[in-house]
Structures are given as structure tokens and as C-alpha cells.
Amino acid sequence: MNSTNSLNGITVNGITLTSPPIPRQDEILTPEALDFIAALHRASSGQRQELLQARQLRRQQIGNGVDPRFLRETSAIREDPNWRVAPPAPGLQDRRVEITGPVDRKMTINALNSGAKVWLADMEDSSTPSWQNVINGQLNLIDALERRIDFTSPEGKEYKLDAENPTIVVRPRGWHLPEKHLLIDDKPVAGGLVDFGLYFFHNAQRLISQSKGPYFYLPKIENHLEARLWNDIFVLAQDLLGIPQGTIRATVLIETITAAFEMEEILYELRDHASGLNAGRWDYLFSVIKNFRTRGPRFVLPDRNEITMTAPFMRAYTEQLVRACHRRGAMAIGGMAAFIPNRRDPEANETALQKVRADKTREADDGFDGSWVAHPDLVPVAMEVFDAVLGDQPNQIHKQREDVTPDDKALLSIAETEGAITETGVRMNIEVGIRYIESWLRGNGAAAIHNLMEDAATAEISRSQIWQWIYSEAITDEGEVITEDWVRELTEEEFGKMERFEGDRFDEAREIFEEVSLGETFPTFLTVPAYARYLCGSPERELAAAV
């Protein structure tokens, strides 16, 4: 079979494509690549489903008052001082500044020209998982690696690659997200397997020939068993393509509260393929709220903009992460600077840049080996900070942080967080949540809102705070009890302020936001029902919108 266009709508070897054909899909969806995805799926789907069910049970236990703690059954791993992860791979020895962003054509070029050491090519939270985005993202990565990628904006501005480009690290979707446009044996494939498998199949040998390798960021992992499944997939994928074991390297995002109690175990499970851990912010806070949302005032946080990385439970999380990584020879990568410079307001711009410098200085002084930025203009700012600390050293793994003591109770010192809940904070969650979802529905998962580059985590924490505040009958600093009726009133007011335009998706965005923030039940991820309803319900509409 020379073309996969004929596969759309029919089943061959148990593989079904449910979406209409899109341009250049034959370059990605080759029969061999699809067979490779099928092999990965068939080897892992049962274990994946068991792990997703275990997530639900764990959340129920936490909701019923069973706090997470360091695991007794893995104490031997934590107490063994001898094991280490694999040494840094080619292109990953120096990660002092990493830029993140989706894999659309313009963003790909801008990220690769940014001067950062690493580009996190994001197929997850900053990318709407429409089938067009999934396939076009793979095409853009191949074109970038072949240095044939370019882009011309509607205004006529041309974008081309510079001479030197950073190492690419791809972030596939998390275990919970299905890919309903690709069925294996009549079941959707895990979105993360599609993203990982297609990139690895088409580019592993290409990357090796360029003296790099297939590198990945693994999101939303909740425990070491989920890391073990990824490691099993890495082993199988390398065997199937005859790639030497250990060629793949993965950095795990510690962005769930349960994973924070298993950081060394996660590194251990991936040790031949591990390169580090990352300390996120919004997803971590979202996970805290999601798991403890019904546990009363002790777990109710203030306005999200008041929760800084210096809050006691966040300090415990980041310091213990650096300790775990450096103890095992892995790199610790800091969180996101999401600020978008505003050249029209120099004073506000400088104030924001000072905050970015302070945040990156704290990370560098704490021992982090690098950090994230969302905009190319922030690369020099972060680079200057880490250059001052690292100098000619590629990292500071030698900084062991023996002064940090693993403390599981400190990870839950949430009640010590300072700050207030305000009406402004409630309104901000409503506005930003709806604006982000509207952008996501139009295919843009990286949305510039109030001079910040926002991704799905922003909408998740916005809606989860609203849900928890209503459930807990939280009170604002002005004495207003947060109720469903009051939030609906504020939603009506904020929605009325939003500037409409032809083709906008604000009505659907509001519907989703109200469903996931005001409903009796709490959807685990808002992107799951939104994906099923708006990205899979009508493939023809999705294709027309993309074209």
C-alpha cells in the first residue's frame, strides 16, 4: 500500500483512521509507522487502563482523608545511595535555558532561532489536539530537522532558520488523553503514544546521525508505575527499530502532587533513559486543588496570582526536587516564565522583567540546572542569570543540596500559604478560563492573555479554584461568600465584556467553563470532555476550520 489516504474510514490490520485525509499525511501515516504505533498500543493498552483506574482510586482515597506519604514499599530505592541515572546525553549536557511552545510552523522557527539551549516542542498543554495539529506538528518537526522549514505570515513577514538551533525535546500528551482519530482494534490509541511513536519512528535515526537523540518530556505522571510503563515502551520502541537501548532520554514533569512523593522512584524506573525532572507551577497547583478540593479550609488556596514559588509547600517541592535529581545524577529544570514583553509600556515591562530575574535567580541559587521561558525575548534574561551562577560549567549537578531533608509533611504545608481570595481573583479566573478555552477551541493552545503566555494548565487551575471555593463556601477579603449564584452573576458580567469577532467560539467556551467549574461533579481534566465534544464530534467541521 503506497498511500494511507485509502485507510481513512476503513480498517487495515486492525488500524482505522477516522478523520478525512489531510495534506501530506502520507509522509507521516505510512503503513510502517502505523504498524509501529499498533505494536506499542497492543503492548501497553491494558496496563495503561489499569493505571488510569488506579489514579481514580488514589484520588478517592485522598478525598476521604488519606494523605499521600513517601511509600514504604519503595524505601529501599530511596535509601540506596549507589544507583544513578544515565549520564547526560549529547545535546542535553547544558540546559540552562529552555524555551517552550507548540509545534506550529511559526512557533517552531521562532523557538529554534531563540538562542535557548533546548526547545520543548509541545504537543501537550500548549497545543490543541486536533488531528490537523497532531499531523502538522509531526511534519513541522521533520521539516525543522531537515532544515527546510519556513513560514510567511499574512502580512508578508518571512521566517527562516538561523545557523545554530537548540536541542529538541518533544512533550507528548499525557496518559489520560485519547486519540480518537486513530483506532487500533476498534479502540482509541493513547494520544501520548501517537505523539511519541510517530516522532520516534520517523526521526530517531535522523537525530542520531545529527549527534543528538530522540528526547522527550513526560507530562502528568502521577506515580512511579506510570514512569515504568513509559520505560517499557521506550525499551520496546528501541528494540523494534534496532536502536541501541538508552538512546531515548526523558525528563519527567513533576506536576502532580502524588508524583512529588515518588521523585526518586520515578527516576529509578527510567534510570537508563532518565535525564531529569522539571518543577512546573500551574499544573502542580491544579493537582493540589483537584486532589484536596473537598478536604476543607486547610487546603483552600488564595488567588492564584498570589501563590508564588516561595510559599512553604512550593519551596518544599522545589528544594526536594533538586535534591532528588542531583543525588541521582539527573538535572533539575525550573518552572516557566510566562511573561510576554510589552514594548509599548516600558515601565510595566521592566517591572515584569525584574520579577522574572528574581524568579530565575532563586532557581539558579537553589541548584536548578536550567529553567523555562515562553517568549524569545526572555531567553537573554534567563541566560544572564544562569550564566552568572554556572559560568563555564554546563550544569550544577555537583550541588547536592544535602542541607535539604526529605519531608513528606512539608509537601502538604498548604495551610501556611499567605494571601487572600478576592473578587478580582474570582473574576480573573472566570475571564482567563473562558478566554483560554475559546482560543483552544479555535486550535490555538498557546494563548496570549494579559501579557502572559497561557496554556491548558491556566484554564484548569482557574476552573478548579472556582469549584473548590464554591464547595468550601470560601469567603473573599470583603466578606462575600462564594456561591454558585454569585459566580454565575460574575460570569455573565465578565462574558459581556469580551469582544466578539466572526468565527469566535466564546459561547462554547463559556458552556465548557461553566460545566467544569459549576457542575456537581468535577471532571478530572476539562480537555477530555472538550476534546470529545468539539474536536471529535464533527471531523468535517474540524477539517474545514483548519483549512
XYZ file of C-alpha atoms in Angstrom, residues 114-469:
356
model
C 15.606 31.931 20.115
C 19.131 31.250 21.373
C 17.885 28.835 24.031
C 19.799 25.625 24.704
C 16.678 23.440 24.426
C 13.300 23.748 22.747
C 10.434 21.924 24.420
C 8.382 21.095 21.337
C 4.987 20.887 22.961
C 2.283 18.552 21.726
C 0.510 18.717 25.070
C -0.779 21.666 27.115
C 0.029 24.437 24.643
C -1.362 22.569 21.654
C -4.997 21.906 20.825
C -5.020 18.177 19.934
C -6.985 18.484 16.708
C -5.953 15.841 14.204
C -4.603 18.559 11.913
C -2.398 19.903 14.690
C -1.193 16.401 15.546
C -0.131 15.583 11.982
C 1.107 19.055 11.048
C 3.188 19.150 14.212
C 4.966 15.969 13.151
C 5.525 17.389 9.680
C 6.937 20.616 11.130
C 9.397 18.691 13.302
C 10.661 16.674 10.338
C 10.957 19.814 8.221
C 12.849 21.535 11.039
C 15.281 18.645 11.466
C 15.811 18.622 7.698
C 16.268 22.434 7.832
C 13.667 23.003 5.128
C 11.088 24.757 7.257
C 9.972 28.311 6.522
C 6.881 30.435 7.019
C 5.407 33.627 5.590
C 2.832 35.495 7.650
C -0.328 37.009 6.125
C 1.453 40.367 6.419
C 4.329 39.075 4.296
C 6.912 38.604 7.068
C 9.255 35.705 6.338
C 10.577 33.264 8.936
C 13.600 31.013 8.318
C 16.034 29.041 10.465
C 19.290 30.541 11.734
C 22.587 28.699 11.658
C 22.523 27.246 15.173
C 19.482 25.713 16.794
C 18.748 24.206 20.217
C 18.234 20.571 21.083
C 14.631 19.464 20.548
C 12.777 17.726 23.376
C 9.238 16.671 22.463
C 6.425 16.670 25.013
C 3.730 14.130 24.026
C 0.264 14.135 25.518
C -0.371 12.602 28.947
C -1.689 9.103 29.588
C -5.266 10.311 30.120
C -5.816 11.815 26.658
C -7.079 9.500 23.889
C -6.548 9.925 20.167
C -9.961 9.176 18.704
C -8.901 9.741 15.104
C -6.706 6.626 15.209
C -8.245 3.344 16.323
C -6.376 0.116 16.933
C -8.643 -2.920 17.176
C -11.602 -0.512 17.429
C -10.136 1.334 20.436
C -8.615 4.835 20.527
C -4.868 4.925 20.928
C -3.340 6.923 23.782
C -2.550 10.376 22.433
C 0.884 10.243 24.024
C 1.719 7.035 22.143
C 0.763 8.673 18.847
C 2.910 11.729 19.552
C 5.865 9.736 20.846
C 5.618 6.919 18.333
C 5.364 8.987 15.164
C 8.219 11.286 16.197
C 10.451 8.398 17.256
C 9.682 6.247 14.211
C 10.452 8.995 11.697
C 13.286 10.792 13.472
C 15.266 8.516 15.796
C 17.874 7.591 13.203
C 17.899 11.118 11.776
C 18.626 12.560 15.227
C 21.361 10.021 15.934
C 23.052 10.946 12.655
C 22.984 14.580 13.840
C 24.781 13.585 17.066
C 21.653 14.139 19.162
C 18.886 11.715 20.025
C 15.136 11.265 20.480
C 14.424 13.157 23.689
C 11.111 13.638 25.479
C 9.335 15.412 28.309
C 6.775 13.200 30.061
C 3.757 15.101 31.465
C 1.068 14.400 34.067
C 2.765 11.321 35.548
C 1.214 10.528 38.934
C 3.457 7.741 40.260
C 6.479 5.567 39.552
C 4.394 2.805 37.954
C 3.357 5.214 35.203
C 7.025 6.004 34.660
C 7.711 2.256 34.481
C 5.182 1.913 31.669
C 6.904 4.657 29.701
C 10.214 2.895 30.246
C 8.735 -0.371 28.949
C 7.551 1.481 25.857
C 10.999 3.010 25.339
C 12.611 -0.421 25.526
C 10.124 -1.893 23.056
C 10.364 1.039 20.640
C 14.162 0.863 20.535
C 14.065 -2.906 20.007
C 11.520 -2.666 17.184
C 13.674 -0.175 15.254
C 17.071 -1.618 16.188
C 18.052 1.497 18.116
C 20.549 0.961 20.977
C 18.944 0.828 24.407
C 19.382 4.065 26.338
C 19.276 6.253 23.225
C 15.942 7.708 24.308
C 16.135 10.205 27.158
C 13.191 11.526 29.121
C 12.663 14.387 31.541
C 9.636 13.948 33.787
C 7.456 16.868 34.781
C 6.696 16.625 38.482
C 3.410 18.450 38.094
C 1.122 16.261 40.194
C 1.058 16.213 43.977
C 1.277 12.417 44.136
C 4.387 12.305 41.929
C 6.122 14.683 44.343
C 6.208 11.854 46.892
C 7.870 9.471 44.396
C 10.521 11.577 42.667
C 13.444 9.234 43.267
C 11.325 6.204 42.388
C 10.345 7.838 39.082
C 13.990 8.458 38.259
C 14.791 4.860 39.217
C 12.169 3.372 36.899
C 13.524 5.417 33.980
C 17.161 5.383 35.061
C 18.646 4.118 31.775
C 16.532 6.673 29.917
C 16.229 9.446 32.503
C 17.713 12.892 32.100
C 15.969 14.876 34.825
C 12.869 16.255 36.483
C 11.052 19.528 35.940
C 9.267 21.663 38.542
C 6.160 23.136 36.995
C 3.762 25.500 38.728
C 0.195 25.771 37.463
C -0.294 22.067 36.816
C 1.138 21.280 40.242
C -1.266 23.725 41.905
C -4.112 22.321 39.813
C -3.252 18.825 41.046
C -3.214 20.002 44.670
C -6.659 21.572 44.321
C -8.062 18.623 42.375
C -6.984 16.075 44.955
C -7.841 18.065 48.083
C -10.808 20.053 46.764
C -13.284 18.564 49.270
C -10.965 18.455 52.277
C -11.929 21.764 53.884
C -10.323 25.153 54.642
C -6.820 23.760 55.286
C -6.465 23.071 51.567
C -8.136 26.214 50.183
C -5.624 28.442 48.413
C -5.805 32.212 47.791
C -5.986 33.919 44.392
C -3.709 32.029 42.024
C -1.608 35.123 41.281
C -0.728 35.351 44.980
C 0.651 31.809 45.136
C 4.358 32.220 44.498
C 7.169 29.689 44.416
C 8.211 30.944 47.864
C 5.076 29.532 49.520
C 6.257 26.907 52.063
C 4.724 23.912 50.275
C 6.140 25.084 46.944
C 9.591 25.616 48.455
C 9.490 22.102 49.892
C 8.542 20.741 46.480
C 11.279 22.529 44.521
C 14.083 22.004 47.021
C 13.318 18.312 47.398
C 13.212 18.011 43.606
C 16.718 19.473 43.232
C 17.995 17.184 45.982
C 16.445 14.075 44.381
C 17.805 14.898 40.932
C 21.372 15.757 41.916
C 21.632 12.833 44.303
C 20.970 10.564 41.324
C 22.980 12.428 38.672
C 19.937 13.915 36.944
C 19.233 17.520 36.027
C 16.673 19.697 37.771
C 14.842 22.088 35.462
C 12.898 25.025 36.861
C 9.491 26.423 36.046
C 8.014 28.698 33.435
C 8.480 32.411 32.986
C 5.283 33.073 31.044
C 5.620 36.863 30.726
C 5.304 38.331 27.213
C 7.325 41.560 26.932
C 5.261 44.640 26.091
C 7.372 47.184 24.239
C 4.583 49.786 24.366
C 4.760 50.007 28.168
C 8.440 50.211 29.176
C 7.719 50.796 32.868
C 5.415 47.775 33.242
C 7.811 45.798 31.088
C 10.760 46.491 33.365
C 8.754 45.644 36.476
C 7.800 42.294 34.988
C 11.368 41.570 33.856
C 12.624 42.258 37.377
C 10.214 39.610 38.649
C 11.480 37.178 36.024
C 15.081 37.845 37.041
C 14.247 37.350 40.708
C 12.453 34.076 39.958
C 15.303 32.726 37.841
C 17.896 33.880 40.367
C 16.096 31.940 43.092
C 16.074 28.825 40.901
C 19.743 29.111 39.956
C 20.770 29.707 43.570
C 18.676 26.729 44.698
C 20.656 24.461 42.398
C 18.453 24.159 39.342
C 20.425 23.401 36.177
C 18.132 25.396 33.910
C 14.709 26.898 33.557
C 11.861 27.575 31.136
C 10.753 30.686 29.300
C 7.779 31.114 26.984
C 8.998 34.030 24.841
C 12.254 34.502 22.902
C 12.810 37.948 24.477
C 13.161 36.244 27.875
C 15.960 33.940 26.746
C 18.713 36.552 27.305
C 17.276 37.436 30.727
C 17.290 33.852 31.969
C 20.609 33.128 30.243
C 22.286 36.012 32.045
C 21.085 34.740 35.417
C 22.210 31.146 34.878
C 25.486 32.226 33.251
C 26.307 34.136 36.433
C 25.839 31.003 38.537
C 27.073 28.276 36.180
C 29.891 30.117 34.454
C 31.681 27.645 32.166
C 30.059 24.641 33.858
C 27.256 23.034 31.832
C 25.190 22.296 34.952
C 25.450 22.158 38.738
C 24.642 18.525 39.418
C 27.550 18.638 41.853
C 25.421 20.856 44.128
C 23.925 18.022 46.132
C 21.647 20.019 48.456
C 22.495 17.801 51.406
C 21.020 20.578 53.544
C 17.555 19.544 52.333
C 15.822 16.792 54.270
C 13.071 14.801 52.521
C 9.898 15.785 54.335
C 6.561 14.434 53.149
C 4.590 16.572 55.583
C 6.240 19.748 54.260
C 4.898 18.948 50.800
C 1.407 19.351 52.273
C 2.014 22.533 54.284
C -0.646 24.204 52.163
C -2.351 25.975 55.058
C 0.765 28.134 55.536
C 0.247 29.840 52.166
C -0.264 33.575 52.576
C -2.766 35.569 50.554
C -6.446 36.320 50.193
C -9.322 35.354 47.973
C -10.657 38.466 46.258
C -13.485 39.310 43.914
C -10.822 40.361 41.432
C -9.319 36.887 41.670
C -12.698 35.243 41.076
C -13.322 37.455 38.060
C -9.825 36.809 36.721
C -10.325 33.049 36.896
C -13.617 33.365 35.018
C -12.270 35.668 32.329
C -8.964 33.932 31.715
C -10.570 30.484 31.847
C -13.150 31.337 29.197
C -10.659 33.232 27.011
C -8.224 30.339 27.049
C -10.843 27.701 26.252
C -12.125 29.863 23.378
C -8.607 30.023 21.946
C -8.161 26.268 22.452
C -11.383 25.521 20.577
C -10.086 27.505 17.592
C -6.979 25.334 17.508
C -4.609 27.623 19.407
C -3.465 26.038 22.652
C -0.940 28.790 23.463
C -2.900 31.968 24.164
C -1.506 35.409 24.977
C -3.739 36.815 27.748
C -2.814 39.920 29.785
C 0.830 39.755 28.670
C 1.172 36.130 29.741
C 1.512 33.074 27.531
C -1.110 30.701 28.872
C -1.669 27.007 28.242
C -4.258 24.459 29.370
C -2.945 24.470 32.938
C -4.165 28.058 33.309
C -7.741 27.106 32.499
C -7.503 24.050 34.736
C -6.425 25.957 37.822
C -8.925 28.748 37.066
C -11.913 26.421 36.950
C -10.707 24.201 39.803
C -10.304 27.164 42.143
C -13.840 28.319 41.327
C -15.194 24.812 42.010
C -13.333 24.452 45.304
C -14.228 27.943 46.533
